[in-house]
Amino acid sequence: MEIVFVASEMTPFAQTGGLADVLGSLPHEIAKQGHSVSVFLPKYRTVSEEKFSLEAAIPQLNVPLGSDIETGKLLCTRIGEVTVFFIDEPSLFSRDGLYGTPMGDFPDNDVRFVFFARSVLESLKRLKLRPDIIHCHDWQSGLVPVYLKTIYRSDPFFKGTKTIFTIHNLAYQGNFPPDSLSATGLTWEEFRYERLEFYGKISFLKGGLVYSDLVTTVSKRYAEEIQTREFGCGMEGVLANRKEDLFGIVNGIDTEEWDPAQDPALSQNFDANSLEKRAICKAELQKENRLVVDPKIPLFGFVGRLAEQKGIDILEPLLDDMVDEGWQLVLLGTGDGEYETLLRRTAEKYPKSIAVNLTFNTKFSKRVYGGVDIFLMTSQFEPCGLGQMYSLRYGAAPLAREVGGLADTVKEFNAATGEGNGFLFLEYSSKALFATMKHAISVFRDQKKWHRLIKNGMACDFSWAQSARQYIDIYKRAEKRSLKV
Ligand code: ADP
């Protein structure tokens, strides 16, 4: 099959969250299984032409934008078997930040991602690259399925093309004022409840959900959750309508890039049979962060976006108690300015127990996964989550809220049977979290049990191969589908 991915992030080019990791791995896995694969991304400022050896693919693209024609360029490079194309229009994409600054979203995100979606389709035609499947990811690519079933509906070039839309996070919806419709080139026919209208706005995410042939999301549990009011972010009705076409496929991780036995970011490489070397990584992490160096002190870790979703609201009130208990925490994250200030202040108060690093630093994150005893995922909701899988592979026990992909990948440790790989709590409260931390520490104090738990975690297989096969099944299913909107 000819598969085209359309997304707004991909490692190593541009990343704000887990979407980039998925795009950094899944296309390669699909290619490995014998398909022809390309990816379309915006050319952000971080995508250096020299570093990534970009070449011109189309020197001038003419793309309809509202009643005007906007010009851009198409660049490309190759990573292994996968061709990566970049939509290049500096006035829209060459900025600090992908979607905004710490002060908020860019005000022209509607125009930016209208231009992106339209440019992808125009580029495919110019390249004569006729996809069997266009696999779109999150709201930034939501208009691609919409265009294929409206403006390009009778275009013979796309006659055999089917679309898949994957929800990585339903909370980000790309909702804009109705006036944005003029930039899209779509008619007011689309401003209807059954189509793009969403509480008086137009929603690019809803466009993807309504118009794609099949919809997937990144874990089975999240696929169920998003059909409920609690987790549906207002889209539960739309999703319930598409129940038969909605599938959950858990993300994998890149097990070569994330391998503690080879990772150069770690001071010592280790596997499940050399956990004494991991103990050295813990000591190094404590030292690097100026914490008291002591193997017996339980060391907690947190890596993630400092956003409401990630549960800082229930973790932050416990920091004093954690210090009182004699525990330590290394936290790595960027995001909401208020959380950053709050966390920085606590770290200043307890320099020997709490270390806070407010940068985006993948190497440092690997030392956290490979050094802490317990890795915290306190999320309100979590479509899949990658941190718990990285921590399992790097020998830390995840302590996670039992939602979404966390519920699908973390299994409660049972000290009597020796089964399980981590610790779970359900109630979204500091109280429930603290009780689970205490329980985890009681297991930690029994190093024999702890080693059993860590070995169980390190033996888990989160490689992409199986999930990639499930996506291929979905592509085949979409090929047989003909959705009428
Ligand atoms: P989300 O996509 O909601 O941000 P995920 O758990 O799916 O959450 O993925 C987050 C990814 O981003 C993980 O790979 C995590 O290690 C990485 N990450 C998040 N914040 C940072 C940071 N400050 N420095 C390095 N890596 C980070």
JSON list of N, CA and C in Angstrom, two decimals, residues 247-295:
[
{"chain": "A", "resi": 247, "resn": "PHE", "atom": "N", "xyz": [-11.42, 2.60, 16.84]},
{"chain": "A", "resi": 247, "resn": "PHE", "atom": "CA", "xyz": [-10.57, 1.50, 17.33]},
{"chain": "A", "resi": 247, "resn": "PHE", "atom": "C", "xyz": [-9.47, 2.05, 18.24]},
{"chain": "A", "resi": 248, "resn": "GLY", "atom": "N", "xyz": [-9.10, 1.27, 19.24]},
{"chain": "A", "resi": 248, "resn": "GLY", "atom": "CA", "xyz": [-8.00, 1.66, 20.12]},
{"chain": "A", "resi": 248, "resn": "GLY", "atom": "C", "xyz": [-6.77, 0.81, 19.81]},
{"chain": "A", "resi": 249, "resn": "ILE", "atom": "N", "xyz": [-5.67, 1.46, 19.48]},
{"chain": "A", "resi": 249, "resn": "ILE", "atom": "CA", "xyz": [-4.41, 0.74, 19.25]},
{"chain": "A", "resi": 249, "resn": "ILE", "atom": "C", "xyz": [-3.34, 1.41, 20.11]},
{"chain": "A", "resi": 250, "resn": "VAL", "atom": "N", "xyz": [-2.79, 0.65, 21.02]},
{"chain": "A", "resi": 250, "resn": "VAL", "atom": "CA", "xyz": [-1.84, 1.25, 21.97]},
{"chain": "A", "resi": 250, "resn": "VAL", "atom": "C", "xyz": [-0.53, 1.61, 21.25]},
{"chain": "A", "resi": 251, "resn": "ASN", "atom": "N", "xyz": [0.05, 2.76, 21.64]},
{"chain": "A", "resi": 251, "resn": "ASN", "atom": "CA", "xyz": [1.33, 3.14, 21.07]},
{"chain": "A", "resi": 251, "resn": "ASN", "atom": "C", "xyz": [2.43, 2.18, 21.49]},
{"chain": "A", "resi": 252, "resn": "GLY", "atom": "N", "xyz": [3.44, 2.07, 20.67]},
{"chain": "A", "resi": 252, "resn": "GLY", "atom": "CA", "xyz": [4.64, 1.34, 21.08]},
{"chain": "A", "resi": 252, "resn": "GLY", "atom": "C", "xyz": [5.72, 2.36, 21.42]},
{"chain": "A", "resi": 253, "resn": "ILE", "atom": "N", "xyz": [6.91, 1.86, 21.68]},
{"chain": "A", "resi": 253, "resn": "ILE", "atom": "CA", "xyz": [8.06, 2.76, 21.85]},
{"chain": "A", "resi": 253, "resn": "ILE", "atom": "C", "xyz": [9.18, 2.27, 20.94]},
{"chain": "A", "resi": 254, "resn": "ASP", "atom": "N", "xyz": [10.10, 3.17, 20.63]},
{"chain": "A", "resi": 254, "resn": "ASP", "atom": "CA", "xyz": [11.25, 2.82, 19.81]},
{"chain": "A", "resi": 254, "resn": "ASP", "atom": "C", "xyz": [12.27, 2.12, 20.71]},
{"chain": "A", "resi": 255, "resn": "THR", "atom": "N", "xyz": [12.33, 0.80, 20.62]},
{"chain": "A", "resi": 255, "resn": "THR", "atom": "CA", "xyz": [13.13, 0.04, 21.58]},
{"chain": "A", "resi": 255, "resn": "THR", "atom": "C", "xyz": [14.64, 0.07, 21.26]},
{"chain": "A", "resi": 256, "resn": "GLU", "atom": "N", "xyz": [15.00, 0.63, 20.11]},
{"chain": "A", "resi": 256, "resn": "GLU", "atom": "CA", "xyz": [16.43, 0.81, 19.85]},
{"chain": "A", "resi": 256, "resn": "GLU", "atom": "C", "xyz": [16.91, 2.12, 20.45]},
{"chain": "A", "resi": 257, "resn": "GLU", "atom": "N", "xyz": [16.12, 3.17, 20.21]},
{"chain": "A", "resi": 257, "resn": "GLU", "atom": "CA", "xyz": [16.44, 4.49, 20.76]},
{"chain": "A", "resi": 257, "resn": "GLU", "atom": "C", "xyz": [16.36, 4.46, 22.29]},
{"chain": "A", "resi": 258, "resn": "TRP", "atom": "N", "xyz": [15.41, 3.67, 22.79]},
{"chain": "A", "resi": 258, "resn": "TRP", "atom": "CA", "xyz": [15.18, 3.61, 24.23]},
{"chain": "A", "resi": 258, "resn": "TRP", "atom": "C", "xyz": [15.60, 2.24, 24.75]},
{"chain": "A", "resi": 259, "resn": "ASP", "atom": "N", "xyz": [16.92, 2.08, 24.89]},
{"chain": "A", "resi": 259, "resn": "ASP", "atom": "CA", "xyz": [17.45, 0.79, 25.34]},
{"chain": "A", "resi": 259, "resn": "ASP", "atom": "C", "xyz": [18.51, 1.04, 26.41]},
{"chain": "A", "resi": 260, "resn": "PRO", "atom": "N", "xyz": [18.20, 0.71, 27.68]},
{"chain": "A", "resi": 260, "resn": "PRO", "atom": "CA", "xyz": [19.16, 1.03, 28.74]},
{"chain": "A", "resi": 260, "resn": "PRO", "atom": "C", "xyz": [20.48, 0.27, 28.59]},
{"chain": "A", "resi": 261, "resn": "ALA", "atom": "N", "xyz": [20.47, -0.80, 27.81]},
{"chain": "A", "resi": 261, "resn": "ALA", "atom": "CA", "xyz": [21.71, -1.57, 27.63]},
{"chain": "A", "resi": 261, "resn": "ALA", "atom": "C", "xyz": [22.67, -0.87, 26.66]},
{"chain": "A", "resi": 262, "resn": "GLN", "atom": "N", "xyz": [22.17, 0.14, 25.93]},
{"chain": "A", "resi": 262, "resn": "GLN", "atom": "CA", "xyz": [23.03, 0.80, 24.94]},
{"chain": "A", "resi": 262, "resn": "GLN", "atom": "C", "xyz": [23.00, 2.32, 25.01]},
{"chain": "A", "resi": 263, "resn": "ASP", "atom": "N", "xyz": [22.11, 2.86, 25.82]},
{"chain": "A", "resi": 263, "resn": "ASP", "atom": "CA", "xyz": [21.84, 4.30, 25.76]},
{"chain": "A", "resi": 263, "resn": "ASP", "atom": "C", "xyz": [23.05, 5.13, 26.21]},
{"chain": "A", "resi": 264, "resn": "PRO", "atom": "N", "xyz": [23.61, 5.95, 25.31]},
{"chain": "A", "resi": 264, "resn": "PRO", "atom": "CA", "xyz": [24.78, 6.75, 25.71]},
{"chain": "A", "resi": 264, "resn": "PRO", "atom": "C", "xyz": [24.45, 7.86, 26.72]},
{"chain": "A", "resi": 265, "resn": "ALA", "atom": "N", "xyz": [23.16, 8.16, 26.92]},
{"chain": "A", "resi": 265, "resn": "ALA", "atom": "CA", "xyz": [22.80, 9.20, 27.89]},
{"chain": "A", "resi": 265, "resn": "ALA", "atom": "C", "xyz": [23.03, 8.73, 29.33]},
{"chain": "A", "resi": 266, "resn": "LEU", "atom": "N", "xyz": [23.12, 7.41, 29.53]},
{"chain": "A", "resi": 266, "resn": "LEU", "atom": "CA", "xyz": [23.28, 6.87, 30.89]},
{"chain": "A", "resi": 266, "resn": "LEU", "atom": "C", "xyz": [24.75, 6.74, 31.25]},
{"chain": "A", "resi": 267, "resn": "SER", "atom": "N", "xyz": [25.07, 6.93, 32.54]},
{"chain": "A", "resi": 267, "resn": "SER", "atom": "CA", "xyz": [26.48, 6.81, 32.93]},
{"chain": "A", "resi": 267, "resn": "SER", "atom": "C", "xyz": [26.91, 5.34, 32.92]},
{"chain": "A", "resi": 268, "resn": "GLN", "atom": "N", "xyz": [25.94, 4.44, 33.15]},
{"chain": "A", "resi": 268, "resn": "GLN", "atom": "CA", "xyz": [26.21, 2.99, 33.10]},
{"chain": "A", "resi": 268, "resn": "GLN", "atom": "C", "xyz": [25.11, 2.36, 32.26]},
{"chain": "A", "resi": 269, "resn": "ASN", "atom": "N", "xyz": [25.47, 1.42, 31.42]},
{"chain": "A", "resi": 269, "resn": "ASN", "atom": "CA", "xyz": [24.42, 0.68, 30.72]},
{"chain": "A", "resi": 269, "resn": "ASN", "atom": "C", "xyz": [24.10, -0.58, 31.51]},
{"chain": "A", "resi": 270, "resn": "PHE", "atom": "N", "xyz": [22.82, -0.93, 31.49]},
{"chain": "A", "resi": 270, "resn": "PHE", "atom": "CA", "xyz": [22.41, -2.07, 32.32]},
{"chain": "A", "resi": 270, "resn": "PHE", "atom": "C", "xyz": [21.24, -2.78, 31.67]},
{"chain": "A", "resi": 271, "resn": "ASP", "atom": "N", "xyz": [21.02, -4.02, 32.15]},
{"chain": "A", "resi": 271, "resn": "ASP", "atom": "CA", "xyz": [19.79, -4.73, 31.78]},
{"chain": "A", "resi": 271, "resn": "ASP", "atom": "C", "xyz": [19.24, -5.37, 33.05]},
{"chain": "A", "resi": 272, "resn": "ALA", "atom": "N", "xyz": [18.25, -6.24, 32.90]},
{"chain": "A", "resi": 272, "resn": "ALA", "atom": "CA", "xyz": [17.59, -6.79, 34.08]},
{"chain": "A", "resi": 272, "resn": "ALA", "atom": "C", "xyz": [18.54, -7.65, 34.91]},
{"chain": "A", "resi": 273, "resn": "ASN", "atom": "N", "xyz": [19.66, -8.11, 34.31]},
{"chain": "A", "resi": 273, "resn": "ASN", "atom": "CA", "xyz": [20.60, -8.95, 35.05]},
{"chain": "A", "resi": 273, "resn": "ASN", "atom": "C", "xyz": [21.77, -8.16, 35.62]},
{"chain": "A", "resi": 274, "resn": "SER", "atom": "N", "xyz": [21.75, -6.85, 35.44]},
{"chain": "A", "resi": 274, "resn": "SER", "atom": "CA", "xyz": [22.86, -6.07, 36.01]},
{"chain": "A", "resi": 274, "resn": "SER", "atom": "C", "xyz": [22.31, -4.82, 36.70]},
{"chain": "A", "resi": 275, "resn": "LEU", "atom": "N", "xyz": [21.37, -5.07, 37.60]},
{"chain": "A", "resi": 275, "resn": "LEU", "atom": "CA", "xyz": [20.72, -3.94, 38.26]},
{"chain": "A", "resi": 275, "resn": "LEU", "atom": "C", "xyz": [21.66, -3.19, 39.21]},
{"chain": "A", "resi": 276, "resn": "GLU", "atom": "N", "xyz": [22.80, -3.82, 39.55]},
{"chain": "A", "resi": 276, "resn": "GLU", "atom": "CA", "xyz": [23.77, -3.10, 40.38]},
{"chain": "A", "resi": 276, "resn": "GLU", "atom": "C", "xyz": [24.31, -1.89, 39.61]},
{"chain": "A", "resi": 277, "resn": "LYS", "atom": "N", "xyz": [24.33, -2.00, 38.28]},
{"chain": "A", "resi": 277, "resn": "LYS", "atom": "CA", "xyz": [24.79, -0.84, 37.49]},
{"chain": "A", "resi": 277, "resn": "LYS", "atom": "C", "xyz": [23.72, 0.25, 37.48]},
{"chain": "A", "resi": 278, "resn": "ARG", "atom": "N", "xyz": [22.47, -0.19, 37.51]},
{"chain": "A", "resi": 278, "resn": "ARG", "atom": "CA", "xyz": [21.39, 0.81, 37.59]},
{"chain": "A", "resi": 278, "resn": "ARG", "atom": "C", "xyz": [21.51, 1.60, 38.91]},
{"chain": "A", "resi": 279, "resn": "ALA", "atom": "N", "xyz": [21.93, 0.92, 39.97]},
{"chain": "A", "resi": 279, "resn": "ALA", "atom": "CA", "xyz": [22.10, 1.60, 41.27]},
{"chain": "A", "resi": 279, "resn": "ALA", "atom": "C", "xyz": [23.11, 2.74, 41.11]},
{"chain": "A", "resi": 280, "resn": "ILE", "atom": "N", "xyz": [24.12, 2.52, 40.27]},
{"chain": "A", "resi": 280, "resn": "ILE", "atom": "CA", "xyz": [25.10, 3.61, 40.05]},
{"chain": "A", "resi": 280, "resn": "ILE", "atom": "C", "xyz": [24.43, 4.78, 39.32]},
{"chain": "A", "resi": 281, "resn": "CYS", "atom": "N", "xyz": [23.53, 4.44, 38.36]},
{"chain": "A", "resi": 281, "resn": "CYS", "atom": "CA", "xyz": [22.79, 5.52, 37.65]},
{"chain": "A", "resi": 281, "resn": "CYS", "atom": "C", "xyz": [21.96, 6.33, 38.63]},
{"chain": "A", "resi": 282, "resn": "LYS", "atom": "N", "xyz": [21.38, 5.65, 39.61]},
{"chain": "A", "resi": 282, "resn": "LYS", "atom": "CA", "xyz": [20.58, 6.38, 40.62]},
{"chain": "A", "resi": 282, "resn": "LYS", "atom": "C", "xyz": [21.49, 7.33, 41.40]},
{"chain": "A", "resi": 283, "resn": "ALA", "atom": "N", "xyz": [22.64, 6.82, 41.84]},
{"chain": "A", "resi": 283, "resn": "ALA", "atom": "CA", "xyz": [23.57, 7.66, 42.61]},
{"chain": "A", "resi": 283, "resn": "ALA", "atom": "C", "xyz": [24.01, 8.86, 41.76]},
{"chain": "A", "resi": 284, "resn": "GLU", "atom": "N", "xyz": [24.29, 8.62, 40.48]},
{"chain": "A", "resi": 284, "resn": "GLU", "atom": "CA", "xyz": [24.72, 9.72, 39.59]},
{"chain": "A", "resi": 284, "resn": "GLU", "atom": "C", "xyz": [23.63, 10.75, 39.44]},
{"chain": "A", "resi": 285, "resn": "LEU", "atom": "N", "xyz": [22.39, 10.28, 39.35]},
{"chain": "A", "resi": 285, "resn": "LEU", "atom": "CA", "xyz": [21.26, 11.20, 39.19]},
{"chain": "A", "resi": 285, "resn": "LEU", "atom": "C", "xyz": [21.10, 12.05, 40.45]},
{"chain": "A", "resi": 286, "resn": "GLN", "atom": "N", "xyz": [21.24, 11.41, 41.62]},
{"chain": "A", "resi": 286, "resn": "GLN", "atom": "CA", "xyz": [21.16, 12.16, 42.87]},
{"chain": "A", "resi": 286, "resn": "GLN", "atom": "C", "xyz": [22.28, 13.21, 42.91]},
{"chain": "A", "resi": 287, "resn": "LYS", "atom": "N", "xyz": [23.48, 12.80, 42.49]},
{"chain": "A", "resi": 287, "resn": "LYS", "atom": "CA", "xyz": [24.63, 13.71, 42.53]},
{"chain": "A", "resi": 287, "resn": "LYS", "atom": "C", "xyz": [24.44, 14.87, 41.56]},
{"chain": "A", "resi": 288, "resn": "GLU", "atom": "N", "xyz": [24.05, 14.51, 40.33]},
{"chain": "A", "resi": 288, "resn": "GLU", "atom": "CA", "xyz": [23.86, 15.53, 39.28]},
{"chain": "A", "resi": 288, "resn": "GLU", "atom": "C", "xyz": [22.87, 16.60, 39.73]},
{"chain": "A", "resi": 289, "resn": "ASN", "atom": "N", "xyz": [21.89, 16.18, 40.55]},
{"chain": "A", "resi": 289, "resn": "ASN", "atom": "CA", "xyz": [20.85, 17.12, 40.98]},
{"chain": "A", "resi": 289, "resn": "ASN", "atom": "C", "xyz": [21.07, 17.66, 42.39]},
{"chain": "A", "resi": 290, "resn": "ARG", "atom": "N", "xyz": [22.27, 17.42, 42.91]},
{"chain": "A", "resi": 290, "resn": "ARG", "atom": "CA", "xyz": [22.66, 17.90, 44.25]},
{"chain": "A", "resi": 290, "resn": "ARG", "atom": "C", "xyz": [21.71, 17.42, 45.34]},
{"chain": "A", "resi": 291, "resn": "LEU", "atom": "N", "xyz": [21.17, 16.22, 45.17]},
{"chain": "A", "resi": 291, "resn": "LEU", "atom": "CA", "xyz": [20.36, 15.61, 46.22]},
{"chain": "A", "resi": 291, "resn": "LEU", "atom": "C", "xyz": [21.29, 14.76, 47.08]},
{"chain": "A", "resi": 292, "resn": "VAL", "atom": "N", "xyz": [20.82, 14.40, 48.27]},
{"chain": "A", "resi": 292, "resn": "VAL", "atom": "CA", "xyz": [21.63, 13.52, 49.12]},
{"chain": "A", "resi": 292, "resn": "VAL", "atom": "C", "xyz": [21.81, 12.19, 48.39]},
{"chain": "A", "resi": 293, "resn": "VAL", "atom": "N", "xyz": [23.05, 11.73, 48.29]},
{"chain": "A", "resi": 293, "resn": "VAL", "atom": "CA", "xyz": [23.31, 10.48, 47.58]},
{"chain": "A", "resi": 293, "resn": "VAL", "atom": "C", "xyz": [23.20, 9.32, 48.55]},
{"chain": "A", "resi": 294, "resn": "ASP", "atom": "N", "xyz": [22.16, 8.53, 48.37]},
{"chain": "A", "resi": 294, "resn": "ASP", "atom": "CA", "xyz": [21.92, 7.40, 49.28]},
{"chain": "A", "resi": 294, "resn": "ASP", "atom": "C", "xyz": [20.97, 6.42, 48.59]},
{"chain": "A", "resi": 295, "resn": "PRO", "atom": "N", "xyz": [21.43, 5.18, 48.38]},
{"chain": "A", "resi": 295, "resn": "PRO", "atom": "CA", "xyz": [20.58, 4.22, 47.65]},
{"chain": "A", "resi": 295, "resn": "PRO", "atom": "C", "xyz": [19.28, 3.89, 48.39]}
]
